[in-house]
CSV table of C-alpha atoms in Angstrom, one decimal:
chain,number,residue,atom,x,y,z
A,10,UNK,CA,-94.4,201.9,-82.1
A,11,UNK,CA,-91.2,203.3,-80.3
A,12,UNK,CA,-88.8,205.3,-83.0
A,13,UNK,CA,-86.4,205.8,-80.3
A,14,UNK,CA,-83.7,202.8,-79.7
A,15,UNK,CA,-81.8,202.0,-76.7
A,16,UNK,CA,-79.6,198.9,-76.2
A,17,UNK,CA,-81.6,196.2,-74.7
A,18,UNK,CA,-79.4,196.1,-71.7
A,19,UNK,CA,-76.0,197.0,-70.0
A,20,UNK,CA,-74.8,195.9,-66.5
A,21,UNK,CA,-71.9,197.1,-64.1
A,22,UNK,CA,-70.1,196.7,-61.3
A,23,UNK,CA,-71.1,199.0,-57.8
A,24,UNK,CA,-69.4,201.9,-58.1
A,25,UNK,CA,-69.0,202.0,-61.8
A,26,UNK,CA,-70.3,203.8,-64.6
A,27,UNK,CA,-72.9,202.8,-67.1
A,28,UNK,CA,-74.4,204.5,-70.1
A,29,UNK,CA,-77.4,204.4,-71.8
A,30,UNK,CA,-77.9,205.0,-75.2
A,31,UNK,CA,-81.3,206.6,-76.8
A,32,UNK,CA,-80.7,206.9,-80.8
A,33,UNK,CA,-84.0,209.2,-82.9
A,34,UNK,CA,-84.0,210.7,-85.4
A,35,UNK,CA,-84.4,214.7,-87.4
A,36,UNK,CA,-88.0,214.3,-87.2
A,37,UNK,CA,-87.4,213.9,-83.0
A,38,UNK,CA,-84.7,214.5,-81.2
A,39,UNK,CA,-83.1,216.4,-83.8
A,40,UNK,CA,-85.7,218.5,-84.4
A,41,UNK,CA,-84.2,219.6,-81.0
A,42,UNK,CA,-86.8,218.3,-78.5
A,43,UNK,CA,-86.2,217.6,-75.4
A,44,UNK,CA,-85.5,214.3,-74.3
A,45,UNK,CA,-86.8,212.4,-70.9
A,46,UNK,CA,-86.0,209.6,-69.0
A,47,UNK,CA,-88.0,207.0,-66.9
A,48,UNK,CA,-87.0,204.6,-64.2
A,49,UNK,CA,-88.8,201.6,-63.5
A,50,UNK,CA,-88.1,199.5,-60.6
A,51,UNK,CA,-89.3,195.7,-60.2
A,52,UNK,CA,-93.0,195.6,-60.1
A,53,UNK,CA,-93.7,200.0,-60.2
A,54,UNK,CA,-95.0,202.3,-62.4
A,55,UNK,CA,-92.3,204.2,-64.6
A,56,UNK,CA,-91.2,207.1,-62.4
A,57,UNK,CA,-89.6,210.3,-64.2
A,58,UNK,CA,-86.0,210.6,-63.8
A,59,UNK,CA,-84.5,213.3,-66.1
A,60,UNK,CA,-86.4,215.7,-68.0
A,61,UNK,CA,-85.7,218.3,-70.7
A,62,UNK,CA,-81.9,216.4,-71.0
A,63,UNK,CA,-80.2,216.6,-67.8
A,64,UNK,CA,-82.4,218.0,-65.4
A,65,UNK,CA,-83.2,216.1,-62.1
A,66,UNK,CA,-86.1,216.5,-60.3
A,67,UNK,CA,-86.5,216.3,-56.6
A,68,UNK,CA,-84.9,213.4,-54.8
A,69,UNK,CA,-83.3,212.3,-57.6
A,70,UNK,CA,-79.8,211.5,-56.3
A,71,UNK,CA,-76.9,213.6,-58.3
A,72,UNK,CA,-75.3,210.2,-59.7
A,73,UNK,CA,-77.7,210.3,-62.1
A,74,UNK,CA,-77.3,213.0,-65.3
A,75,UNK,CA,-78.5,212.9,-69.3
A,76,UNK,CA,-76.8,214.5,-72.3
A,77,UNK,CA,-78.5,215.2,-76.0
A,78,UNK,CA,-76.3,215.5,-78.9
A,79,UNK,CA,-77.8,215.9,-82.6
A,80,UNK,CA,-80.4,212.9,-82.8
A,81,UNK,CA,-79.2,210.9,-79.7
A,82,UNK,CA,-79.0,211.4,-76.3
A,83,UNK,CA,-77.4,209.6,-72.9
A,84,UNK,CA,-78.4,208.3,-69.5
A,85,UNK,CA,-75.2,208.0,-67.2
A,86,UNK,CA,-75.1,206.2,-64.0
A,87,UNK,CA,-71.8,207.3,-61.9
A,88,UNK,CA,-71.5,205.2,-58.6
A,89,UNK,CA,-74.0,202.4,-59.7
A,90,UNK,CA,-75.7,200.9,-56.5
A,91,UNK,CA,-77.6,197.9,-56.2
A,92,UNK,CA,-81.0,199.8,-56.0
A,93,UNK,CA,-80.3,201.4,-59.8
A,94,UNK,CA,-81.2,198.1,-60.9
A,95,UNK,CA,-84.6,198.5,-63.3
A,96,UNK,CA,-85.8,199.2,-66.3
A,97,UNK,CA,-85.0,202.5,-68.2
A,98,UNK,CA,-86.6,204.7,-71.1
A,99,UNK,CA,-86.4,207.6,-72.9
A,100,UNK,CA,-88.9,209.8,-74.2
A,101,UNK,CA,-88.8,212.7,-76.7
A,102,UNK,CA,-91.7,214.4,-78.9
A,103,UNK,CA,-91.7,213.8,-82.8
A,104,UNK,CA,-92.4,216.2,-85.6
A,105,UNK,CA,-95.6,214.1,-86.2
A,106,UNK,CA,-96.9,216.0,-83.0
A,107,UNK,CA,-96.8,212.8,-80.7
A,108,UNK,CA,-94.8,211.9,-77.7
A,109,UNK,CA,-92.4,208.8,-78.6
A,110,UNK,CA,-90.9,206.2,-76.5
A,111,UNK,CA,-87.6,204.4,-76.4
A,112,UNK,CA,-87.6,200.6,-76.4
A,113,UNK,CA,-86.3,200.2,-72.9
A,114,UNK,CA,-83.0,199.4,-71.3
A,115,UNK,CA,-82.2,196.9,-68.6
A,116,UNK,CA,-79.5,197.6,-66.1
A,117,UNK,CA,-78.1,195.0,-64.3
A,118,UNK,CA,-76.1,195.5,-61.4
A,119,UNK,CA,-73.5,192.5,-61.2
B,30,UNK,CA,-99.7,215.8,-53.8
B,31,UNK,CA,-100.7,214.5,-57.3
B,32,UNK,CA,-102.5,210.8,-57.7
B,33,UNK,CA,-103.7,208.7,-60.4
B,34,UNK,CA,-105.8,205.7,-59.2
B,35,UNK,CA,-107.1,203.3,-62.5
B,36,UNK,CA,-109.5,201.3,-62.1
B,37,UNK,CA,-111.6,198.7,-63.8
B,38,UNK,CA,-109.1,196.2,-65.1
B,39,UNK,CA,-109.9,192.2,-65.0
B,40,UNK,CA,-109.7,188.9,-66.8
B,41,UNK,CA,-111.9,189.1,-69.8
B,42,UNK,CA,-112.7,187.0,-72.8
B,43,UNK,CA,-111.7,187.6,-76.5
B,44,UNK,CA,-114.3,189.8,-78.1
B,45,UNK,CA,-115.3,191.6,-75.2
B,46,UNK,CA,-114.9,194.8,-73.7
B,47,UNK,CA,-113.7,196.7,-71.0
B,48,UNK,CA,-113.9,199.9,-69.4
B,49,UNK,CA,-110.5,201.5,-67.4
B,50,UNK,CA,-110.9,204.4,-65.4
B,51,UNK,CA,-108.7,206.8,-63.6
B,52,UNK,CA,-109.3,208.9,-60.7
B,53,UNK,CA,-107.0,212.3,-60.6
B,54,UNK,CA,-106.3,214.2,-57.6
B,55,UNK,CA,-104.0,217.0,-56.3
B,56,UNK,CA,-103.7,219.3,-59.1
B,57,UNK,CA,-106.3,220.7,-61.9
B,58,UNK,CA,-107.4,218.1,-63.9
B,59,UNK,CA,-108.6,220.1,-66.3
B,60,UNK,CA,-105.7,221.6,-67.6
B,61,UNK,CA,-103.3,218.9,-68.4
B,62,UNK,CA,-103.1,216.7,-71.8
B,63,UNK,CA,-103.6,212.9,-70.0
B,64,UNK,CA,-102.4,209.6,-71.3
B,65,UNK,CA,-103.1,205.7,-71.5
B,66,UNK,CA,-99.8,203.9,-71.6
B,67,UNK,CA,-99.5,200.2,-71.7
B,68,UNK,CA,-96.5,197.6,-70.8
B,69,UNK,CA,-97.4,194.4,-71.9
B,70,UNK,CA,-95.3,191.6,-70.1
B,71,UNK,CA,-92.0,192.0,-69.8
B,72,UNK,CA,-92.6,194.1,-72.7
B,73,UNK,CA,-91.8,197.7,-73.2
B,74,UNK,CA,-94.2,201.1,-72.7
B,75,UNK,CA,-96.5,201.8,-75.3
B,76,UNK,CA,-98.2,205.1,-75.6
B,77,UNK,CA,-102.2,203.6,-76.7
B,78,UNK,CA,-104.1,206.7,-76.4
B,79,UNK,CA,-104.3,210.3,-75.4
B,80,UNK,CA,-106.7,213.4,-74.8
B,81,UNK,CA,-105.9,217.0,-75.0
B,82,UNK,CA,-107.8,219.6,-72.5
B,83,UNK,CA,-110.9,219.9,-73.5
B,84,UNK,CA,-111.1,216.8,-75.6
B,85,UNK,CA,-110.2,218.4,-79.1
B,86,UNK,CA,-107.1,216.7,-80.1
B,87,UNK,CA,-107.3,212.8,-79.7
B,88,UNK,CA,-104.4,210.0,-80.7
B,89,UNK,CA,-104.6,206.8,-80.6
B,90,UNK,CA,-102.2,204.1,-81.4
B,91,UNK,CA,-102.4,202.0,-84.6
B,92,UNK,CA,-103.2,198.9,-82.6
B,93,UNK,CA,-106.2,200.4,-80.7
B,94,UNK,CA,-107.5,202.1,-83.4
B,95,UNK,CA,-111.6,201.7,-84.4
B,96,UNK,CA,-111.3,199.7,-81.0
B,97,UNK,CA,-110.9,202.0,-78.0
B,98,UNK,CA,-112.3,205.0,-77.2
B,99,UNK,CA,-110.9,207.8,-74.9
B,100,UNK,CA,-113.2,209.9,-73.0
B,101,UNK,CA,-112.3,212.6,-69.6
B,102,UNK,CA,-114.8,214.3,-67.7
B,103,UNK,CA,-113.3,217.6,-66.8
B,104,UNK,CA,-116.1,217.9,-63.7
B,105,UNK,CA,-115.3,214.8,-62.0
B,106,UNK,CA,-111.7,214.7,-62.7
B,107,UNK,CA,-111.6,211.6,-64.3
B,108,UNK,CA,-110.3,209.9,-67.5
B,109,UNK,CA,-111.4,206.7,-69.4
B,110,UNK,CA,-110.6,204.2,-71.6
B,111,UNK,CA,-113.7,202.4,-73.2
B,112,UNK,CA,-111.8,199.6,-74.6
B,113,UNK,CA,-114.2,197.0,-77.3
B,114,UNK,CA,-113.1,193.8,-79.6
B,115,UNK,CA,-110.2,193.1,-77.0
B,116,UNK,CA,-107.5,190.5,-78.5
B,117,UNK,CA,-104.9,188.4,-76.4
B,118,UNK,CA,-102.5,191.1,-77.7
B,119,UNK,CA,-104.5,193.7,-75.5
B,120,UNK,CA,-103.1,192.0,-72.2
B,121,UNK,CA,-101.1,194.6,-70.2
B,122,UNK,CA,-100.7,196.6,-67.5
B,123,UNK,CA,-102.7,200.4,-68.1
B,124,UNK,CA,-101.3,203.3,-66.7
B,125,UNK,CA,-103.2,206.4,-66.2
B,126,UNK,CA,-100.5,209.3,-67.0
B,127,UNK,CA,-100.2,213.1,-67.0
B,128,UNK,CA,-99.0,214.7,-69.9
B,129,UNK,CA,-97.0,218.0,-69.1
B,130,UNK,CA,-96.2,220.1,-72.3
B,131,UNK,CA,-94.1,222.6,-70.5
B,132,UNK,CA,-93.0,224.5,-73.8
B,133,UNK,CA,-92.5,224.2,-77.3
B,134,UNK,CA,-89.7,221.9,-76.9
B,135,UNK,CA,-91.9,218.9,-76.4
B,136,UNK,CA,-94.0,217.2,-73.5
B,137,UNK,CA,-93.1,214.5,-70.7
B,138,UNK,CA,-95.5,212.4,-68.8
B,139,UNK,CA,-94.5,213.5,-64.9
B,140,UNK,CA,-97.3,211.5,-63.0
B,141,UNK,CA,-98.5,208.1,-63.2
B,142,UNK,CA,-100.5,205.7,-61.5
B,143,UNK,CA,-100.1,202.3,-60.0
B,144,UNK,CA,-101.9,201.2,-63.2
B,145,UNK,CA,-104.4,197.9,-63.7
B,146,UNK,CA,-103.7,194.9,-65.4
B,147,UNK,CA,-105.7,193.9,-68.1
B,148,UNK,CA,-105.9,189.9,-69.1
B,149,UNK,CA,-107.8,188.6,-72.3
B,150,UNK,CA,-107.6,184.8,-72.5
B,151,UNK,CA,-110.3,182.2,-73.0
């Protein structure tokens, strides 16, 4: 079911950077809808992270910021810390009037 | 403060059926789109069914289809999931999940609950 694809996982360093891929399509993000991203830590429910492309909402540390360009979009992680370490999708809305996930990306912090 | 609570998940046998439910408190009920998302196993989120407002506009997922049945009561602030003919493939975790369409650039889902785990196996 998810039209959006992420890598399955990327890992860093503390204190690097990682990225996070989320690739649609013109019938979703590039029909310019937003896109939104989810954490989920070991054993929780997904928790929203970003939404509407790079806007955090409360108590979501700064280190954390999104992008959207033409039918993809990014999740960066600047200063990675051992508690960034979960599971992370994005979500967007598709022309077929229906709210689409991403497949999911694990970060690993080494 | 905004809570989900499901309820009503449990071992069950192929073939049978279950009933999820999901309490909602801290914000009106009634005027928010709401969701059923699963995660299977170390799987990813899957988006199985959803109700608009007042129960005009339903979706359900390909997989779910003819099987499960979405229902809210506006009243009671509650949202279920009347889920029949349920296949090994059904097993999951449920979450309960607010759907916020903020404008026309598309919706997010900004609240969800701890979620309950559904098991079919013999």
């Amino acid at each position: 079911q998810p039209v959006l694809t992420q890598p399955p996982s990327v890992s860093g360093a503390p204190g690097q950077t990682v990225t996070i891929s989320c690739t649609g399509s013109s019938s979703n993000i590039g029909a310019d809808y937003d896109v939104h991203w989810y954490q989920q830590l070991p054993g929780t429910a997904p928790k929203l992270l970003i939404s509407s492309n790079n806007n955090r909402p409360s108590g979501v540390p700064d280190r954390f910021s999104g992008s959207k360009s033409g039918t993809s979009a990014s999740l960066a992680i600047t200063g990675l810390q051992a508690e960034d370490e979960a599971d992370y999708y994005c979500q967007s809305y598709d022309t077929s009037l229906s709210a689409v996930f991403g497949t999911g990306t694990k970060v690993t912090v080494l | 403060e905004v809570q989900l609570v499901e309820s009503g998940g449990g071992l069950v046998r192929p073939g049978g059926s279950l009933r999820l439910s999901c309490a909602a408190s801290g914000f009106s009920f009634s005027s928010y789109s709401m969701n059923w998302v699963r995660q299977a196993p170390g799987k990813g989120l899957e988006r199985v069914s959803s109700i608009t407002i007042a129960g005009t506009y339903i979706f359900y997922a390909d997989s779910v289809q003819g099987r499960f049945t979405i229902s809210r009561d506006n009243a009671n602030n509650s949202l279920y999931l009347q889920m029949n003919s349920l296949r090994a493939e059904d097993t999951a975790m449920y979450y309960c999940v607010r759907e916020n369409y903020y404008d026309s650039s598309g919706s997010l889902f900004d609240y969800w609950g701890q979620g309950t785990l559904v098991t079919v196996a013999s």
